[in-house]
Short mmCIF file of C-alpha atoms in Angstrom, two decimals:
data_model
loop_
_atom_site.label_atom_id
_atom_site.label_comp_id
_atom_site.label_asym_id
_atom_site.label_seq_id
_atom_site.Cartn_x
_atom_site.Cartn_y
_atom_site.Cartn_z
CA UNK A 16 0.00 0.00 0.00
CA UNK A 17 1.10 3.45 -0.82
CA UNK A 18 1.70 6.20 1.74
CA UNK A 19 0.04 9.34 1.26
CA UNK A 20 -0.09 11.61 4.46
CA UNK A 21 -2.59 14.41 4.87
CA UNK A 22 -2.70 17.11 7.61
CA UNK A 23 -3.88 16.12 11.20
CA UNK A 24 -2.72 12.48 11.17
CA UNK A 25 -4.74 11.63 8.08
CA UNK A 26 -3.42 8.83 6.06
CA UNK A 27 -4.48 7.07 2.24
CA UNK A 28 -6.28 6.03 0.54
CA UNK A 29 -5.25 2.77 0.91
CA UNK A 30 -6.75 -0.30 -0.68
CA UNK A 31 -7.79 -3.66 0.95
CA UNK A 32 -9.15 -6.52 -1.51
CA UNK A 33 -10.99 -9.13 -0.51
CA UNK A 34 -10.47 -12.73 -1.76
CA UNK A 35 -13.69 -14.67 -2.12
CA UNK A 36 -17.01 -13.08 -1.44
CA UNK A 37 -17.24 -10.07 0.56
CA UNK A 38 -20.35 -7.28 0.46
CA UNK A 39 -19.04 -4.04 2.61
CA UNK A 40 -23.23 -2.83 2.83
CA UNK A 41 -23.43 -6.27 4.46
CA UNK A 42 -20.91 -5.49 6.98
CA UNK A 43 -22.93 -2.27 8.16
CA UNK A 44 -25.83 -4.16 8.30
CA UNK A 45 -24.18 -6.58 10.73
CA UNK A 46 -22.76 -3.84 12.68
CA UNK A 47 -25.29 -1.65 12.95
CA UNK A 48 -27.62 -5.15 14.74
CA UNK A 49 -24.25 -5.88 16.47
CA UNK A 50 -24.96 -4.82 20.00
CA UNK A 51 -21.50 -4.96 21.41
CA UNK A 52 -20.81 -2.09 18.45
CA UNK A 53 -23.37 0.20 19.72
CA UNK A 54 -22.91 0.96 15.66
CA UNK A 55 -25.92 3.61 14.01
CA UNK A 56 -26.18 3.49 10.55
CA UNK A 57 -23.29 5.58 8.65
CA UNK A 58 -23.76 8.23 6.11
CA UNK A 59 -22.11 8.26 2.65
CA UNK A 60 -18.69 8.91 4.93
CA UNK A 61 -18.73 4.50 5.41
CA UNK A 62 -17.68 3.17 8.31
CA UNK A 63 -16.12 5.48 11.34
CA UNK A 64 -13.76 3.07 13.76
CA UNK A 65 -11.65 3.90 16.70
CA UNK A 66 -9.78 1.26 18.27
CA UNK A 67 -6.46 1.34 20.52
CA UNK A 68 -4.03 -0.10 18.26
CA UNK A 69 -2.58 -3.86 18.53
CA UNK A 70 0.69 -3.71 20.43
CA UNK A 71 1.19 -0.24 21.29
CA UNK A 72 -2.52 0.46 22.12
CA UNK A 73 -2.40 4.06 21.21
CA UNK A 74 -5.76 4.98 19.80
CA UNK A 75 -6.16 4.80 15.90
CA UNK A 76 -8.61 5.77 13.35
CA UNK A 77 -10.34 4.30 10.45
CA UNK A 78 -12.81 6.10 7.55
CA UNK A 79 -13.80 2.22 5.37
CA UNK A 80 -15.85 3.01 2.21
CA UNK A 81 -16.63 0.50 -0.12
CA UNK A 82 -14.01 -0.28 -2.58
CA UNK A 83 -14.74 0.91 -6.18
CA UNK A 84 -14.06 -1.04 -9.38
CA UNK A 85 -13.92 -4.43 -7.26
CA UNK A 86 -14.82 -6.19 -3.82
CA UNK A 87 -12.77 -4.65 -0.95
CA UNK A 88 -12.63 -1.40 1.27
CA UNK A 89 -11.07 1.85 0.72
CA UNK A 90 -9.25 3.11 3.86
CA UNK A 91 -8.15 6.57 5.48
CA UNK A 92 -6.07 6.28 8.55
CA UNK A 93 -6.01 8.74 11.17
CA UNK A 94 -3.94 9.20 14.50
CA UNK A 95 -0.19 8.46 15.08
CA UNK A 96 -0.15 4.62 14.77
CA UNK A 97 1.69 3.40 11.48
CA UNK A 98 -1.01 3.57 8.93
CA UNK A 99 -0.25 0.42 7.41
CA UNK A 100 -0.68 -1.24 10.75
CA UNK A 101 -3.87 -0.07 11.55
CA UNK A 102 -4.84 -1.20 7.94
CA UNK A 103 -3.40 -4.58 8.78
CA UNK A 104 -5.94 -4.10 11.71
CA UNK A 105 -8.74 -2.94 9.74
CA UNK A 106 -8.85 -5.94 7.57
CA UNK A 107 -8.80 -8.08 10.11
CA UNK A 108 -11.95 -6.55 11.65
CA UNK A 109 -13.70 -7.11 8.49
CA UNK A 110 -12.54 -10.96 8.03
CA UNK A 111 -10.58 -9.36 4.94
CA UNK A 112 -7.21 -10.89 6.08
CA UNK A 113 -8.86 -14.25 5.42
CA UNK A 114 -8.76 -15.98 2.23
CA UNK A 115 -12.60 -16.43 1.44
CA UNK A 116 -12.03 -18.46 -1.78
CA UNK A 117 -14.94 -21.31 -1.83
CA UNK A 118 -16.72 -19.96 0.42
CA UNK A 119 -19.70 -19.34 -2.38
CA UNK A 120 -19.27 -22.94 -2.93
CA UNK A 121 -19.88 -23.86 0.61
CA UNK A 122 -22.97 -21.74 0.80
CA UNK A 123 -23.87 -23.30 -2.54
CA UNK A 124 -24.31 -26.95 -1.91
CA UNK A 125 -26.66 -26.45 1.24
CA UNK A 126 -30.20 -25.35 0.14
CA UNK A 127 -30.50 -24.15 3.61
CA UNK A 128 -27.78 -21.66 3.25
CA UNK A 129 -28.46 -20.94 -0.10
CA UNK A 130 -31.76 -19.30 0.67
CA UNK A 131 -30.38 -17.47 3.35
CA UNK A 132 -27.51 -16.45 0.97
CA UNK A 133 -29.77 -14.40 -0.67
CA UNK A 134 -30.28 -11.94 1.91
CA UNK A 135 -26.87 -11.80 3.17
CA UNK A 136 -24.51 -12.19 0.11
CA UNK A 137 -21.07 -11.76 1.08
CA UNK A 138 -21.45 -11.65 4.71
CA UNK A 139 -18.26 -12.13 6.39
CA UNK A 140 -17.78 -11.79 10.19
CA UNK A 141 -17.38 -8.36 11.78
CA UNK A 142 -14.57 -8.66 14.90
CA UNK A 143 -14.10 -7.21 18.02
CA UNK A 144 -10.89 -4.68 17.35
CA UNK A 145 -8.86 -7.24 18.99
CA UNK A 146 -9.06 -10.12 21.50
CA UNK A 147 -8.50 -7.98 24.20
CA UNK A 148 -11.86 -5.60 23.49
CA UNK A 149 -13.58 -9.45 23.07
CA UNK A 150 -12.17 -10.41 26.73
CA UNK A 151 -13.89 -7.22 28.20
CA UNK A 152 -17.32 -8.13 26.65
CA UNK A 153 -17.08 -11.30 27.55
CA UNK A 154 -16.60 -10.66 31.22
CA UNK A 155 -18.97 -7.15 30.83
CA UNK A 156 -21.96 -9.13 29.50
CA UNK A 157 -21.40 -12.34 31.62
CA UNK A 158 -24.58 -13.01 33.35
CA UNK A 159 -26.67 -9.29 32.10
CA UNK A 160 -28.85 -9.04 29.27
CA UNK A 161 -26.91 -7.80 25.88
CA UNK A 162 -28.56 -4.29 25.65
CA UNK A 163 -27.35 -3.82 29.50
CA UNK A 164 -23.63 -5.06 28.98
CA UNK A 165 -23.88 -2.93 25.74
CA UNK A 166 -24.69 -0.03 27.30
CA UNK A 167 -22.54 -0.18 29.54
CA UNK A 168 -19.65 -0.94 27.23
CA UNK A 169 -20.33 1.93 25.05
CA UNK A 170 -20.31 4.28 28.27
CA UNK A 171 -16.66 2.82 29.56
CA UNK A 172 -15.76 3.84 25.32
CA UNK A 173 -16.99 7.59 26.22
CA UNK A 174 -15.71 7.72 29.72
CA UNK A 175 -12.40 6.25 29.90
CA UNK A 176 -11.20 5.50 26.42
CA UNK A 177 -9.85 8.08 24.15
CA UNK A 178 -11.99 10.19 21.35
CA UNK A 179 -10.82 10.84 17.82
CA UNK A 180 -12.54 12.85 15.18
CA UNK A 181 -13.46 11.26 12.15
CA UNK A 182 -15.31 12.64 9.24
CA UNK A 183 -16.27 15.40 11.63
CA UNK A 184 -18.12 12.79 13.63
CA UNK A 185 -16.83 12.58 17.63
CA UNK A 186 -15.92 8.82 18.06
CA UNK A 187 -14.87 7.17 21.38
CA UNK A 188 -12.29 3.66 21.71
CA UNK A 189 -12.84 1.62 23.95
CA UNK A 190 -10.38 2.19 26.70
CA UNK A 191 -6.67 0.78 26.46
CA UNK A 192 -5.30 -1.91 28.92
CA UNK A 193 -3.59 0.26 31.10
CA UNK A 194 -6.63 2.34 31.76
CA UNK A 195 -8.45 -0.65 32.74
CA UNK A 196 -5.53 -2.15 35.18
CA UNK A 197 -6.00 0.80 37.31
CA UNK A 198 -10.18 0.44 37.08
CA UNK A 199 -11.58 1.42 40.92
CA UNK A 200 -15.37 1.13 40.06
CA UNK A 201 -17.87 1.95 37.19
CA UNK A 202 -21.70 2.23 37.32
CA UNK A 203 -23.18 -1.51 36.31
CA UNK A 204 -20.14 -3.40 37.26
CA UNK A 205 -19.57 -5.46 40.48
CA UNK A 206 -15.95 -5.65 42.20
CA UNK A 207 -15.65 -8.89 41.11
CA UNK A 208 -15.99 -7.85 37.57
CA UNK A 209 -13.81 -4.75 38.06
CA UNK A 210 -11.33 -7.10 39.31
CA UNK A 211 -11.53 -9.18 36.15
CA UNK A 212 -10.68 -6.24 34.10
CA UNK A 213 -8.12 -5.28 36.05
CA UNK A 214 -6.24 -8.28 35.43
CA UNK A 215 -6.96 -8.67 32.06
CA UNK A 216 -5.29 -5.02 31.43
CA UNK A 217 -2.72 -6.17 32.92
CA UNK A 218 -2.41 -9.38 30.89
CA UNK A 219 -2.99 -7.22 27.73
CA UNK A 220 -0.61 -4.80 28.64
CA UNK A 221 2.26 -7.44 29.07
CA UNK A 222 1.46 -9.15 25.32
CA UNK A 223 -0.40 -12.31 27.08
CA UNK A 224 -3.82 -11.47 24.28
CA UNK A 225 -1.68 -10.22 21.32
CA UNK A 226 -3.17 -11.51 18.33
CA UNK A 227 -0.03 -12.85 16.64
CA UNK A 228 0.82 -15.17 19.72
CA UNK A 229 -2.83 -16.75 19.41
CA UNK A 230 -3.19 -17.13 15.92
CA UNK A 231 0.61 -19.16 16.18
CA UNK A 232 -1.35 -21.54 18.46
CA UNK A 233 -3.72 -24.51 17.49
CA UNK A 234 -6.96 -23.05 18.80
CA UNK A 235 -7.14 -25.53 21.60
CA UNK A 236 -4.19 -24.15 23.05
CA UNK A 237 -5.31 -20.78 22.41
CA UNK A 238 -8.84 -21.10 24.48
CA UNK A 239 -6.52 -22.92 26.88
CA UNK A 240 -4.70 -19.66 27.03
CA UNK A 241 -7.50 -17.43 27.71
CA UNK A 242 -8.77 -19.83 30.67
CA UNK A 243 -5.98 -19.25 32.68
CA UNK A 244 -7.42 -15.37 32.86
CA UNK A 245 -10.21 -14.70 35.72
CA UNK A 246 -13.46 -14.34 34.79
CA UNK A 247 -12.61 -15.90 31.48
CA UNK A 248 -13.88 -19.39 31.26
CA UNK A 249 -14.97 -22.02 28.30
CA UNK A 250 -17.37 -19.90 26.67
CA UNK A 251 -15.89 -17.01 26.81
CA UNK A 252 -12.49 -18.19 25.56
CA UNK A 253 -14.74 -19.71 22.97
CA UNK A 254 -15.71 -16.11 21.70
CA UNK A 255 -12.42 -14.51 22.20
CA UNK A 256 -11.37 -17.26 19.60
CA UNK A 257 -13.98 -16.79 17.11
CA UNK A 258 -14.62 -13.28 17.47
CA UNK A 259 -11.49 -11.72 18.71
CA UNK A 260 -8.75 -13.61 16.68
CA UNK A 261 -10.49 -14.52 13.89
CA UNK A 262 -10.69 -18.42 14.00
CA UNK A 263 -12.27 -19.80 10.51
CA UNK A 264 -13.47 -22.91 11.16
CA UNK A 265 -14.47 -23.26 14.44
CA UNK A 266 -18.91 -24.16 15.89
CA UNK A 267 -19.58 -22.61 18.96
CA UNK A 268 -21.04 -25.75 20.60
CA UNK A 269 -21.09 -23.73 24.29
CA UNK A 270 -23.45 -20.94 22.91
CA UNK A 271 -27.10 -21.37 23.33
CA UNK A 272 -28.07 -18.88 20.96
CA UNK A 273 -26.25 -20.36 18.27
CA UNK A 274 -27.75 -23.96 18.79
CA UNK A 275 -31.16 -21.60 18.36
CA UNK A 276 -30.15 -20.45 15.55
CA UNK A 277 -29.66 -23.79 13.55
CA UNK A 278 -32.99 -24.67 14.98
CA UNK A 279 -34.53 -21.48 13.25
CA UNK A 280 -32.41 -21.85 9.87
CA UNK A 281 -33.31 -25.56 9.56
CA UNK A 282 -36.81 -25.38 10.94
CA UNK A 283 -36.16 -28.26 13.67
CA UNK A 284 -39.14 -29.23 15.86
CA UNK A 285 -36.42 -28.38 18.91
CA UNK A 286 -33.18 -27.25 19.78
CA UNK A 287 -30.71 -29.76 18.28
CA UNK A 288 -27.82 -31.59 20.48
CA UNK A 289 -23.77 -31.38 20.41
CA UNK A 290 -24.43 -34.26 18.23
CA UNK A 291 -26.87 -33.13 15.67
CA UNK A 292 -25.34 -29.25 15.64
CA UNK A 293 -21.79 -31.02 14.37
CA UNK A 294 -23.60 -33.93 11.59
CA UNK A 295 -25.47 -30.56 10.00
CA UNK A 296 -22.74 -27.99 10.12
CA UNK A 297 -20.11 -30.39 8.92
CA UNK A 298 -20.11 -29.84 5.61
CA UNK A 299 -19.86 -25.82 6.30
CA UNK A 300 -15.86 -26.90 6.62
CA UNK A 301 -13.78 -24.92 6.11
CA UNK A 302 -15.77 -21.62 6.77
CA UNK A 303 -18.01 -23.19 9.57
CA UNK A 304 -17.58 -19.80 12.05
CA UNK A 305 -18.35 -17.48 8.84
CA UNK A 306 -21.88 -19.17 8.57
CA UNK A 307 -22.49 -19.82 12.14
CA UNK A 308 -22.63 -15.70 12.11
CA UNK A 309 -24.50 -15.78 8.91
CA UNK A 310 -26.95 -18.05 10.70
CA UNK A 311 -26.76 -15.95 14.07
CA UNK A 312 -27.79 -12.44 12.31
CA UNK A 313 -30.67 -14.21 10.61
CA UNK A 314 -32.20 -15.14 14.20
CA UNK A 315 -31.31 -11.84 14.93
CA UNK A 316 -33.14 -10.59 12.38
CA UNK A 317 -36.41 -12.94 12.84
CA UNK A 318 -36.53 -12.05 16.60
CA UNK A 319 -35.44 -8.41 16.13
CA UNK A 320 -32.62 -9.04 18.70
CA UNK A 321 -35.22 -9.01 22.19
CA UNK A 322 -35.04 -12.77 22.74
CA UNK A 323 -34.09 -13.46 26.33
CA UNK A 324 -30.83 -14.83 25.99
CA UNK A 325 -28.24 -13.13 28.62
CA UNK A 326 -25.23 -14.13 27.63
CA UNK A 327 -22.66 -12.09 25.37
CA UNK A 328 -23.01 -11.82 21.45
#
């Protein structure tokens, strides 16, 4: 990618393709029903992100607009981080780091997922800015409805995380690691919570959630990992995985909502088993996380996100 620097911090454009199927208008739509994202629905300025930045955790910028002439983003940088890095980052968010070739013929040879296909062509799924941001949720939202824990999320982003201004818009990052490790108290969190975060700033801060030592592990001895952190047990390790690193192929047997979800896709007459979830999403390989999200907006979407499920998204 080519360098060109602007005035204020501003960076690009810079171009990031996408291999396989990808649909940008699909990725608002998931982010604007995302709760964790708190997202509304952008303007013809894209996507606005702020995010501290992997490794150094200073707080970076991204304006994403749909690619033109071919599937990808367009990206403008802003803030102090390298602008190729945050790029690096950006595509990652957006699955676009991922090699998505097949992935139409996966969809393809399911009728199931074909019809669903329909609505939510090129669908890939969004992440959490980095494992570290998916740890907090995980431990915010444990045992709170979603719309709580997102709330209260999007108020620690305003309060104690840093604000950049993007296409003249105010937006707030959810605080860096070292703001949480010195975390006293916040409104709609109990000590033990705060003490979670705590120690997972600290973890963060000392490289035990950076993204390139996870993805270097087999994923078993990456949720492994992430257990040895308190307040982080199966399930949530399960989503820091999937959500946070980016893990391809991976069912989220411990999620509830999920095993709802293939019920509602498949029209079962009850919520299937361990058993039945793996003999119907087999032949998802090697993409099986990319349609359990596909499957997991369109319950989403049929239940208009107020189904009683109080566990993290």
């Amino acid at each position: 990618m080519a360098v060109q620097g602007q005035p204020g911090g501003i960076a690009g454009p810079f171009e990031i393709g996408a291999r396989g199927p990808f649909s940008f208008g699909a990725s608002v739509r998931f982010l604007e029903g995302f709760a964790p994202a708190e997202y509304d629905a952008p303007d013809r300025a894209g996507l606005r992100l702020a995010f501290p930045a992997d490794g150094t955790w200073t707080t970076a910028g991204a304006r994403v607009t749909p690619r033109e002439g071919g599937a990808g983003v367009t990206v403008h940088t802003f803030g102090s981080r390298d602008p190729e890095q945050v790029c690096e980052q950006v595509a990652r968010i957006l699955s676009l780091d991922a090699d998505g070739t097949g992935y139409d013929a996966v969809i393809d040879r399911d009728p199931v997922l074909r019809s669903l296909w329909e609505r939510y062509r090129g669908l890939r799924p969004v992440l959490f800015y980095s494992p570290y941001e998916a740890a907090a949720w995980a431990i915010i939202g444990n045992r709170v409805r979603i719309t709580q824990a997102a709330r209260i999320k999007a108020h620690m982003a305003d309060a104690l995380g840093n604000h950049m201004t993007i296409g003249a818009e105010d937006v707030a990052a959810f605080p860096a690691p070292e703001r949480l490790s010195r975390l006293e108290r916040f409104p709609g969190l109990s000590d033990r919570k705060i003490g979670f975060l705590r120690s997972l700033g600290e973890a963060a801060t000392a490289g035990f959630l950076d993204v390139d030592v996870l993805r270097r592990l087999s994923p078993e001895e990456g949720r492994e990992r992430l257990k040895t952190l308190p307040g982080i047990g199966e399930f949530s390790a399960e989503l820091v995985m999937i959500r946070g690193v980016g893990e391809i192929d991976r069912i989220p047997l411990t999620e509830a909502r999920f095993a709802r979800a293939v019920q509602h896709a498949y029209a079962l007459d009850r919520v299937p088993d361990p058993e039945r979830i793996r003999a119907i999403t087999d032949g998802w390989r090697p993409f099986r996380s990319w349609v359990s999200v596909m499957l997991r907006a369109a319950l989403e979407d049929a239940t208009h996100g107020i189904a009683g499920d109080r566990r993290p998204s």
